[in-house]
PDB file of C-alpha atoms in Angstrom:
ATOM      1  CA  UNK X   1      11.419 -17.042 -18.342  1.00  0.00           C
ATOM      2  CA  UNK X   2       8.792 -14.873 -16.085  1.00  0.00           C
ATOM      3  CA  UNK X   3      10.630 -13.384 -13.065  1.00  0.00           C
ATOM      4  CA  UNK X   4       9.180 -14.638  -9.406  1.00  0.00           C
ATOM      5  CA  UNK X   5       6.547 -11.783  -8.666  1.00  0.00           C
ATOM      6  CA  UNK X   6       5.324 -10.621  -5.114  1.00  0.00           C
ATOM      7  CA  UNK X   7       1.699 -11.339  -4.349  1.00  0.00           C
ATOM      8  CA  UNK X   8       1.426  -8.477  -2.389  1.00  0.00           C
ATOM      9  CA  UNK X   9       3.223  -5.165  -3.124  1.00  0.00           C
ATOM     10  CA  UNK X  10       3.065  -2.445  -0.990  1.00  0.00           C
ATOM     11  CA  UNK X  11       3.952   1.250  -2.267  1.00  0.00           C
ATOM     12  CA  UNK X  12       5.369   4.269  -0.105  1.00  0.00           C
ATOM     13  CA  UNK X  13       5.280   6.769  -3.098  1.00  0.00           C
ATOM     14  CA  UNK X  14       7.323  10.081  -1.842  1.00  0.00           C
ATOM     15  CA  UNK X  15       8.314  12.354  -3.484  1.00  0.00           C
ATOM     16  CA  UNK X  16       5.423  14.303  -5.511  1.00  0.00           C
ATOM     17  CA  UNK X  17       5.895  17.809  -3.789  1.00  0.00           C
ATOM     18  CA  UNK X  18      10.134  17.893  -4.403  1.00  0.00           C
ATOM     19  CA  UNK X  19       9.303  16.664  -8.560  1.00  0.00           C
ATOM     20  CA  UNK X  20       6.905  19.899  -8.253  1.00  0.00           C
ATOM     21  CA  UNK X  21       9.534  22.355  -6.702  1.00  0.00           C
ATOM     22  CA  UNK X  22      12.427  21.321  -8.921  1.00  0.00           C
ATOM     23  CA  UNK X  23      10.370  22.189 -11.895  1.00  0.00           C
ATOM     24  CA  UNK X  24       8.955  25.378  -9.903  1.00  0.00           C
ATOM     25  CA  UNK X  25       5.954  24.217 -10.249  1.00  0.00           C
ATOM     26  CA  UNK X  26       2.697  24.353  -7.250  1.00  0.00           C
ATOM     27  CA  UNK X  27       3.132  21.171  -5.149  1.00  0.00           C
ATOM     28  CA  UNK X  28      -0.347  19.764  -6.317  1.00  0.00           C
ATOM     29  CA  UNK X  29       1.342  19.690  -9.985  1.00  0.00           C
ATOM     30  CA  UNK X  30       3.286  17.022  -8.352  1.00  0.00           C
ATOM     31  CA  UNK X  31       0.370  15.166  -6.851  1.00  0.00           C
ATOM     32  CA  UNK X  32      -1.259  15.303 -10.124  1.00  0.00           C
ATOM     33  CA  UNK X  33       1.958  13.919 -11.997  1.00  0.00           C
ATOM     34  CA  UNK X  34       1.501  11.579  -9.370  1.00  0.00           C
ATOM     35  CA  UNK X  35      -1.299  10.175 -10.349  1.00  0.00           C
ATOM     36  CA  UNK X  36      -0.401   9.622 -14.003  1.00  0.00           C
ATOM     37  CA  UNK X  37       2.090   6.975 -12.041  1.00  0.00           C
ATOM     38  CA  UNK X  38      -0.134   5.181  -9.879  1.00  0.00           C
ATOM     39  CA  UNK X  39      -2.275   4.347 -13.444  1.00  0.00           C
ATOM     40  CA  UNK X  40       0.274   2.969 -14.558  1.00  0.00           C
ATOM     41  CA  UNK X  41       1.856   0.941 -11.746  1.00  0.00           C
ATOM     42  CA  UNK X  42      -1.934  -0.400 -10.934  1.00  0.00           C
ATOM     43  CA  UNK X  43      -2.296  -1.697 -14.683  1.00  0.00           C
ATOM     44  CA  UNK X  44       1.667  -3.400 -14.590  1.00  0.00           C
ATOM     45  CA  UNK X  45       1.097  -4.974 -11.732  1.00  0.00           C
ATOM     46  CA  UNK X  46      -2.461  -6.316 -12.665  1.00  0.00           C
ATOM     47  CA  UNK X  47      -0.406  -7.454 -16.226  1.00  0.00           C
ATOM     48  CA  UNK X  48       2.068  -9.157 -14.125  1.00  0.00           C
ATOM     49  CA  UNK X  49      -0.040 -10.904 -11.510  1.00  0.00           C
ATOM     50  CA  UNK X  50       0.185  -9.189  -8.781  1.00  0.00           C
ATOM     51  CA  UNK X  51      -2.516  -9.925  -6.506  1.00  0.00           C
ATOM     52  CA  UNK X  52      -2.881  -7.080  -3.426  1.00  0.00           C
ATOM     53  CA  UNK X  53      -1.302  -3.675  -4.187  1.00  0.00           C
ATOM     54  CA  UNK X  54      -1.483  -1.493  -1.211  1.00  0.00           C
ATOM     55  CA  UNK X  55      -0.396   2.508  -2.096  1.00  0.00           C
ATOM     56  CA  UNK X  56       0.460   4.823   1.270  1.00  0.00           C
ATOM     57  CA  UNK X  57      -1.678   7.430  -0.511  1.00  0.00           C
ATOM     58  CA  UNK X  58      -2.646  10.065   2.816  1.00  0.00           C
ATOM     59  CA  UNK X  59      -0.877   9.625   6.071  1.00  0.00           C
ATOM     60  CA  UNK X  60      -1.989   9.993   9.757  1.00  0.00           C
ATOM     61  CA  UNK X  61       0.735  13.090  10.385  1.00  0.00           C
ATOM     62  CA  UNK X  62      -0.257  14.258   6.337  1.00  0.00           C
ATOM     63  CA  UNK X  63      -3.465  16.548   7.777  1.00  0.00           C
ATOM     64  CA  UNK X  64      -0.555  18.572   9.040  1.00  0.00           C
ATOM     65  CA  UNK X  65       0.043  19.946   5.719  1.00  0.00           C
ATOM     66  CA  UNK X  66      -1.291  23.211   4.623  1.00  0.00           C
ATOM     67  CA  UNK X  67      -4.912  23.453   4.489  1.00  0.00           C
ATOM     68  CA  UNK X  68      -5.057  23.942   0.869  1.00  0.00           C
ATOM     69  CA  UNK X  69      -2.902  21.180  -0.127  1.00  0.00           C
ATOM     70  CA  UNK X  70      -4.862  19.195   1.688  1.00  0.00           C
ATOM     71  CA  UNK X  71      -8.277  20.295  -0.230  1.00  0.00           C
ATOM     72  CA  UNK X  72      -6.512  20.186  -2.882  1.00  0.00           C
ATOM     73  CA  UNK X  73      -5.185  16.268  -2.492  1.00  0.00           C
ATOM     74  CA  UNK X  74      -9.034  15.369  -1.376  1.00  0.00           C
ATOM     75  CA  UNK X  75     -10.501  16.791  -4.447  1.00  0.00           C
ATOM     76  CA  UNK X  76      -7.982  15.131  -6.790  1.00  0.00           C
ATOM     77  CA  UNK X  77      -8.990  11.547  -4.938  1.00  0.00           C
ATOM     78  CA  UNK X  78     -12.376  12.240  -6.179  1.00  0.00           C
ATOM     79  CA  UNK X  79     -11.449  12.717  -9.153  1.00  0.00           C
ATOM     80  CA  UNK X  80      -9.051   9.696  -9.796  1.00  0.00           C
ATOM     81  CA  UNK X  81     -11.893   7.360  -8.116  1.00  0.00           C
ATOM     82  CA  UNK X  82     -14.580   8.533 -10.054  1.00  0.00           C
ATOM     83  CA  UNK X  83     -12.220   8.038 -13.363  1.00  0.00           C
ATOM     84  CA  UNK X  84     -11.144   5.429 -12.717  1.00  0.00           C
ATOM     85  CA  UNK X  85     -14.001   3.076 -11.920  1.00  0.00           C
ATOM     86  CA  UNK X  86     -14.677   1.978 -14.881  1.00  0.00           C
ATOM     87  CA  UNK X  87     -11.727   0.572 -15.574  1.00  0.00           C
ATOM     88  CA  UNK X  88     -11.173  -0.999 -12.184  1.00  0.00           C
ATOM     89  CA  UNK X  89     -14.399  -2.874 -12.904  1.00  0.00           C
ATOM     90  CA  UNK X  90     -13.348  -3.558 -16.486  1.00  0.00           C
ATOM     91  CA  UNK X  91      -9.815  -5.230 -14.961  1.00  0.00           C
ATOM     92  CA  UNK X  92     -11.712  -6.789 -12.095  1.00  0.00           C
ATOM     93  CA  UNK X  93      -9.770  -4.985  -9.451  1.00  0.00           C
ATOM     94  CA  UNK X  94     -11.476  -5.337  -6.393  1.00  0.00           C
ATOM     95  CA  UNK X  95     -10.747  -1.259  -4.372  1.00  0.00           C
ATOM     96  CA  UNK X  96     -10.331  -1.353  -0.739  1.00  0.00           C
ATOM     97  CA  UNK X  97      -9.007   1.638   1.993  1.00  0.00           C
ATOM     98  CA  UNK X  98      -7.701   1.268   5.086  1.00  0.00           C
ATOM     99  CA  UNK X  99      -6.446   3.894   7.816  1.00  0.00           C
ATOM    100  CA  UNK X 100      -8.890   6.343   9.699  1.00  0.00           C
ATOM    101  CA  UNK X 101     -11.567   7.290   6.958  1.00  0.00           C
ATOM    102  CA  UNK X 102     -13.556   9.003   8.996  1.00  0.00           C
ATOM    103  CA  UNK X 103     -11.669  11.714   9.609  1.00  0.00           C
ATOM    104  CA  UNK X 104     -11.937  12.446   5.749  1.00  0.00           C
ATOM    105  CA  UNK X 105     -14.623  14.884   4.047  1.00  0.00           C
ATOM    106  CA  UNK X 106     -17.683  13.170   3.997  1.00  0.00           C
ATOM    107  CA  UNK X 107     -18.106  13.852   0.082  1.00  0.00           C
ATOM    108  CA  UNK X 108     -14.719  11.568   0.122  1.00  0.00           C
ATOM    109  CA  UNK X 109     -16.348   8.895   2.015  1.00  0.00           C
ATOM    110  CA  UNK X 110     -19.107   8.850   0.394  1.00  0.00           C
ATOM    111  CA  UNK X 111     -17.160   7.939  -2.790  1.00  0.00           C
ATOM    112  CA  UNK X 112     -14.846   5.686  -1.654  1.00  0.00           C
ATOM    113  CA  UNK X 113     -17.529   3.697  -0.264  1.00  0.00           C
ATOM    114  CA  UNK X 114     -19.466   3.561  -3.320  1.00  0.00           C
ATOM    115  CA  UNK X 115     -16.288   2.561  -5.498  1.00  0.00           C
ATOM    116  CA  UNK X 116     -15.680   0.027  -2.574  1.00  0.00           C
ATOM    117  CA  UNK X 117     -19.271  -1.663  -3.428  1.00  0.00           C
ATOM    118  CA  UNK X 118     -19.178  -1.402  -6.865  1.00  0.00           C
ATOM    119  CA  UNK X 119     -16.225  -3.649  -7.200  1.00  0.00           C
ATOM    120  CA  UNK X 120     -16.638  -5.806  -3.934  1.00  0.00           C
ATOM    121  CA  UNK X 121     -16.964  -8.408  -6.556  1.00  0.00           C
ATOM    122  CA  UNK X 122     -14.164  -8.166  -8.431  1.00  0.00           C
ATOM    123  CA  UNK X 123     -11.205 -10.929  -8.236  1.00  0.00           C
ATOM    124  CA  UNK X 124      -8.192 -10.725 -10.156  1.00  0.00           C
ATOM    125  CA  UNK X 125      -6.570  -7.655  -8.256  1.00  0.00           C
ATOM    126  CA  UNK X 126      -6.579  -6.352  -4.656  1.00  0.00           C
ATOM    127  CA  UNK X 127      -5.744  -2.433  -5.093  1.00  0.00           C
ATOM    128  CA  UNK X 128      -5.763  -0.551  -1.463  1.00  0.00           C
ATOM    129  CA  UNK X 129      -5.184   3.026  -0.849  1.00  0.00           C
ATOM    130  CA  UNK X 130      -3.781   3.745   2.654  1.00  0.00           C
ATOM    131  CA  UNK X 131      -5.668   6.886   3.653  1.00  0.00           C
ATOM    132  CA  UNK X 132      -5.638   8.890   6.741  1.00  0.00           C
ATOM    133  CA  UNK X 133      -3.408   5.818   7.935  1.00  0.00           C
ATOM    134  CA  UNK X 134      -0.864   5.565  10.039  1.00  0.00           C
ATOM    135  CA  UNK X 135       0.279   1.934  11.735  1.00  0.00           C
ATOM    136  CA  UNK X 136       0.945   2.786  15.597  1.00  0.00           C
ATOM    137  CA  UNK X 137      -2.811   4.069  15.514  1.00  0.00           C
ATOM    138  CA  UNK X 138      -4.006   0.993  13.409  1.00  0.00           C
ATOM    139  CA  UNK X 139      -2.604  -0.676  16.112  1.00  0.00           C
ATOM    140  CA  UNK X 140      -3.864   1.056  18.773  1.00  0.00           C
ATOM    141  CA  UNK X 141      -7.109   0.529  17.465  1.00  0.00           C
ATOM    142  CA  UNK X 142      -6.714  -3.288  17.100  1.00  0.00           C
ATOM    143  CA  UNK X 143      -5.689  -3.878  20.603  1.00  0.00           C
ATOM    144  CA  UNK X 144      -8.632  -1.925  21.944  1.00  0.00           C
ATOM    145  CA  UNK X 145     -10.835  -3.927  20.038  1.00  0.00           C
ATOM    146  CA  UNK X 146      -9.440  -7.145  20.962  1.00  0.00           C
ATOM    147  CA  UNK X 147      -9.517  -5.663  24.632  1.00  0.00           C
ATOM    148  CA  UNK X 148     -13.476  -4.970  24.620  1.00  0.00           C
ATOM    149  CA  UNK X 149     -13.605  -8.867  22.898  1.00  0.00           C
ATOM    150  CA  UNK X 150     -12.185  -9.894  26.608  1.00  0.00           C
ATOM    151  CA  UNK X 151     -14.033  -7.316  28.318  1.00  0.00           C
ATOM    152  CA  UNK X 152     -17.084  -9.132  26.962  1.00  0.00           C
ATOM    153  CA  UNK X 153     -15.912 -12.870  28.329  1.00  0.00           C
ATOM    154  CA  UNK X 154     -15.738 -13.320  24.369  1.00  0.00           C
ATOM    155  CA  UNK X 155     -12.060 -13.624  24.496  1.00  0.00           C
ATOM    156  CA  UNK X 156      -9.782 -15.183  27.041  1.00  0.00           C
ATOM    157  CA  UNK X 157      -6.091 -13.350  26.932  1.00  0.00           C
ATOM    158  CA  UNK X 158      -4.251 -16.167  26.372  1.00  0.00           C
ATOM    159  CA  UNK X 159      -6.299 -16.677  23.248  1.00  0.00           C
ATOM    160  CA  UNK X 160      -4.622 -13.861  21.664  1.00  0.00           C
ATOM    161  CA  UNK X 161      -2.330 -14.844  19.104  1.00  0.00           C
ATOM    162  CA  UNK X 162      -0.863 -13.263  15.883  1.00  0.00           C
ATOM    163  CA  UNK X 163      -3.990 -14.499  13.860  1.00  0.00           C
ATOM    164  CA  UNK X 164      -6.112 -12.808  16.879  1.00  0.00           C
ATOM    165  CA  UNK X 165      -3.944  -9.752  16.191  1.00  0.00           C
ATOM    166  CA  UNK X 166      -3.702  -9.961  12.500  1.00  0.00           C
ATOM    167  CA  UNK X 167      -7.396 -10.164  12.147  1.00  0.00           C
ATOM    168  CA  UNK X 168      -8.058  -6.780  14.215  1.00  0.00           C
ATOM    169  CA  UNK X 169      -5.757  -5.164  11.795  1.00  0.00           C
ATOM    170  CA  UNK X 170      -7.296  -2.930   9.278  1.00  0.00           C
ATOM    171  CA  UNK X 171      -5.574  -5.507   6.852  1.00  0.00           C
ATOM    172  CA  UNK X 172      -7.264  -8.890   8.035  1.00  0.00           C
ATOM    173  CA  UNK X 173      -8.243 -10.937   5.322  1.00  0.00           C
ATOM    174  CA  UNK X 174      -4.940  -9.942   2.911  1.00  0.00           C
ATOM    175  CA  UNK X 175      -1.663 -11.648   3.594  1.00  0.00           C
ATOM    176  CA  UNK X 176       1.345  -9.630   4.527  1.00  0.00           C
ATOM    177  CA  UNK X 177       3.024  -8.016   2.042  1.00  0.00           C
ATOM    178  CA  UNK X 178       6.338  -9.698   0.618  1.00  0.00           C
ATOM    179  CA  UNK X 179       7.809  -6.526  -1.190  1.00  0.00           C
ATOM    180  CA  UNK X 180       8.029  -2.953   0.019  1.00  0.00           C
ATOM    181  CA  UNK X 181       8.604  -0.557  -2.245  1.00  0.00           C
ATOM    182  CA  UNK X 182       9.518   3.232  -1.344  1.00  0.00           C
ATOM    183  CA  UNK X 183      10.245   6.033  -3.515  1.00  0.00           C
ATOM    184  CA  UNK X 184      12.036   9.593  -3.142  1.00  0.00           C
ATOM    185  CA  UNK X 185      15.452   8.442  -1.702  1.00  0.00           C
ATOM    186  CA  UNK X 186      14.229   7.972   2.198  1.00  0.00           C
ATOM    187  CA  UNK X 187      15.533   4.972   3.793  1.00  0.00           C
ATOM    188  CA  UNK X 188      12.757   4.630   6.100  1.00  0.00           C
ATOM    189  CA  UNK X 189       8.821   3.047   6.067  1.00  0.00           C
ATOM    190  CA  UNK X 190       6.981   5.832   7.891  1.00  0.00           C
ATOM    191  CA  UNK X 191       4.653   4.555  10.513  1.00  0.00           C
ATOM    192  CA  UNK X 192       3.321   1.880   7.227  1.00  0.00           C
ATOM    193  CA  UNK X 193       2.197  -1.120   7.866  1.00  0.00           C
ATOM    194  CA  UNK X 194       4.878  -1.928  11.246  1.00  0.00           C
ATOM    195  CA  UNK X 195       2.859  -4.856  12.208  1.00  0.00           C
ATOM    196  CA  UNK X 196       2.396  -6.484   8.552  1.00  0.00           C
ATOM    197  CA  UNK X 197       6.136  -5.698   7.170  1.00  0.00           C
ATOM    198  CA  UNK X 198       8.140  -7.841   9.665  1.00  0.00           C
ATOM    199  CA  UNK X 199       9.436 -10.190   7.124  1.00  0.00           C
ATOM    200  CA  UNK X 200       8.837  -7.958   3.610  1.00  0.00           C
ATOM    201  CA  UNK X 201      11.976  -7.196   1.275  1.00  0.00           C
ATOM    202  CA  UNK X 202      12.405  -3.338   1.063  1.00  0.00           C
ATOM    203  CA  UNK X 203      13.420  -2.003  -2.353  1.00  0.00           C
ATOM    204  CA  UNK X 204      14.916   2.046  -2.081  1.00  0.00           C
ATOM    205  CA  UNK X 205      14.983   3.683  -5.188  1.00  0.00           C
ATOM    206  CA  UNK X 206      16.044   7.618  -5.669  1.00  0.00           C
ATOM    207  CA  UNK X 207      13.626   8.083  -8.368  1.00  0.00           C
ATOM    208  CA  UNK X 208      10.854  10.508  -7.124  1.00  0.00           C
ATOM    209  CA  UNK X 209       7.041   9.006  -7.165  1.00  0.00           C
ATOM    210  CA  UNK X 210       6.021  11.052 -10.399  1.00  0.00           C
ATOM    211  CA  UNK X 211       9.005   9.514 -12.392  1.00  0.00           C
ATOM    212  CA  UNK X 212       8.339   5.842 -11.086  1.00  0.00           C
ATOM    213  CA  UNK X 213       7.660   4.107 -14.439  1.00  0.00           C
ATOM    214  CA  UNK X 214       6.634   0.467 -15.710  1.00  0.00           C
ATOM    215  CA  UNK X 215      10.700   0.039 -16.380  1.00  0.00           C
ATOM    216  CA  UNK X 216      11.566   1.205 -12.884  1.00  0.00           C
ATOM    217  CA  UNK X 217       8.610  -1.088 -11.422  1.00  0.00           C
ATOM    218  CA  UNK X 218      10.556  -3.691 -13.398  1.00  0.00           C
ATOM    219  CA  UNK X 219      13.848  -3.351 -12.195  1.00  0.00           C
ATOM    220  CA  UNK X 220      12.728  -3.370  -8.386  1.00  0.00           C
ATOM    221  CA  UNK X 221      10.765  -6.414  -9.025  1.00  0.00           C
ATOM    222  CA  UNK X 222      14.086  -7.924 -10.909  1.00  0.00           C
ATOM    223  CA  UNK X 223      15.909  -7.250  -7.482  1.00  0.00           C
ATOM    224  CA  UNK X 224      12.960  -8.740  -5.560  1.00  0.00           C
ATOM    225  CA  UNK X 225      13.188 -12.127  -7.499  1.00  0.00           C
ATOM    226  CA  UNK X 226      16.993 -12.548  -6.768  1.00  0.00           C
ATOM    227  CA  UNK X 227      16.834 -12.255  -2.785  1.00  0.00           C
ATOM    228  CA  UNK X 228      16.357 -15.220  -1.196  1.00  0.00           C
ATOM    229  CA  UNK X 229      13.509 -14.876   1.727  1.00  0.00           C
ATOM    230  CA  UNK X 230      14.619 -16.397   4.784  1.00  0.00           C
ATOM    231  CA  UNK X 231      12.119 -15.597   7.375  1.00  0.00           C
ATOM    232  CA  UNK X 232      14.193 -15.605  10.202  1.00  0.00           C
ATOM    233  CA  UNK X 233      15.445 -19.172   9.061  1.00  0.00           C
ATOM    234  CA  UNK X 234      19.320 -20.498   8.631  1.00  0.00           C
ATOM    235  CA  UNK X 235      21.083 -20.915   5.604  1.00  0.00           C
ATOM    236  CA  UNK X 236      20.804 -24.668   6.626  1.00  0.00           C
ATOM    237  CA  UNK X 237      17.488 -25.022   7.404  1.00  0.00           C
ATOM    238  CA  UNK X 238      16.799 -22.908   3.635  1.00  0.00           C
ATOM    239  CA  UNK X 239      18.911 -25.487   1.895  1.00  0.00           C
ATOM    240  CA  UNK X 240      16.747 -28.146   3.489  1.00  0.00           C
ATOM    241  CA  UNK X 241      13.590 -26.712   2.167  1.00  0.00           C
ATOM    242  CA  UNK X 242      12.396 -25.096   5.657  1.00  0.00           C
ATOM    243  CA  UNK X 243       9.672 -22.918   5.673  1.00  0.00           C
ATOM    244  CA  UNK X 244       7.784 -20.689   3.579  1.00  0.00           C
ATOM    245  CA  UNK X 245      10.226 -19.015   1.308  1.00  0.00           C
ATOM    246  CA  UNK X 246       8.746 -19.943  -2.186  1.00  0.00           C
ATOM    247  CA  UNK X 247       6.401 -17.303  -3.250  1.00  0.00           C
ATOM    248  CA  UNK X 248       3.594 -17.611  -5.929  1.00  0.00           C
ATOM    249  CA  UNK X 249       5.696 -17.653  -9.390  1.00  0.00           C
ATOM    250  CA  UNK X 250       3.788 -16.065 -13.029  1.00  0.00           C
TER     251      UNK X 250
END
């Protein structure tokens, strides 16, 4: 029997730069283990079904870091997109970004745009990488553009509802995600996705990002099929077969 699995997963992976200094090792060593686990978390969950994986790969407050980590981190995101676009089109995994992308290296830009168009067509998995991201300025960026939409006369204000809101999002077009999944120990989701997360099961797990495994993506998605999603609904009203707490079984 095939255990319930999320349509859409969404990833905080922490904990790359503490796996590189308990092994003494640079902090990119750690970002590069890293990447050896996001292969092979993208191929279980296309195996599995998963439909829209969403990775917090580059934060908002992350161009804080030091200047040559963050070179460092933008070269190896070349490097992983340009390896990896073969297979992506080979699985049919459709690539998408969301966050501030602007603000990234315009050699960066340039190829996630072209690995965005060369699998635009692709249908049987929605992988996003959260870049330059952070939700508060997501936000912020959604109500101004629903703002200039009423400055217009496009858009009366009482017209704005949460699938007004919800389309402004970076996000619009992918439902919310119903499993979050963060790495490293922390107990908290980091300015990710504030908006889209208001009824997603979180799943902790000590294990650091470079160690997350297949087994370890197993066991959270083991935990995530014995919860029992009640959306802000009763225990009555879930025993009655109220509201949407069935998700799409494999």
């Amino acid at each position: 029997m095939r255990i319930r699995i999320p349509e859409h997963l969404a990833i905080i992976m922490d904990g790359n730069g503490r796996w590189a200094e308990r092994r003494h090792l640079p902090r990119i060593a750690g970002h590069h283990r890293g990447v050896e686990a996001v292969r092979e978390v993208v191929s279980e969950c296309r195996t599995l079904g998963v439909r829209y994986l969403t990775l917090y790969a580059f934060s908002s407050e992350n161009w804080g870091r030091p200047e040559d980590e963050v070179n460092a981190l933008m070269g190896l995101l070349i490097r992983y997109l340009a390896s990896e676009l073969d297979d992506l089109c080979a699985r049919s995994i459709r690539f998408r970004v969301i966050g501030e992308i602007e603000r990234l290296p315009a050699e960066v830009v340039r190829v996630l745009r072209e690995t965005m168009e060369r699998t635009a067509g692709n249908t049987s998995m929605v992988l996003t990488l959260a870049l330059s991201y952070g939700s508060r300025n997501e936000l912020i960026r959604a109500m101004r553009s629903l703002a200039r939409e009423v400055a217009a006369g496009r858009l009366a204000p009482e017209e704005i509802d949460e699938a007004r809101v919800a389309g402004a999002l970076d996000t619009a077009g992918m439902p919310d995600p119903d499993l979050l999944i963060r790495t490293s120990g922390e107990m908290r989701i980091s300015n990710f996705l504030l908006w889209q997360l208001a009824y997603a099961e979180l799943y902790y797990t000590e294990e650091l990002w470079p160690d997350f495994s297949r087994q370890k993506l197993h066991e959270a998605l083991a935990v995530f099929a014995r919860r029992q999603r009640r959306f802000g609904l009763t225990s009555a009203q879930i025993a009655e077969g109220d509201g949407p707490f069935e998700e799409n079984s494999h």
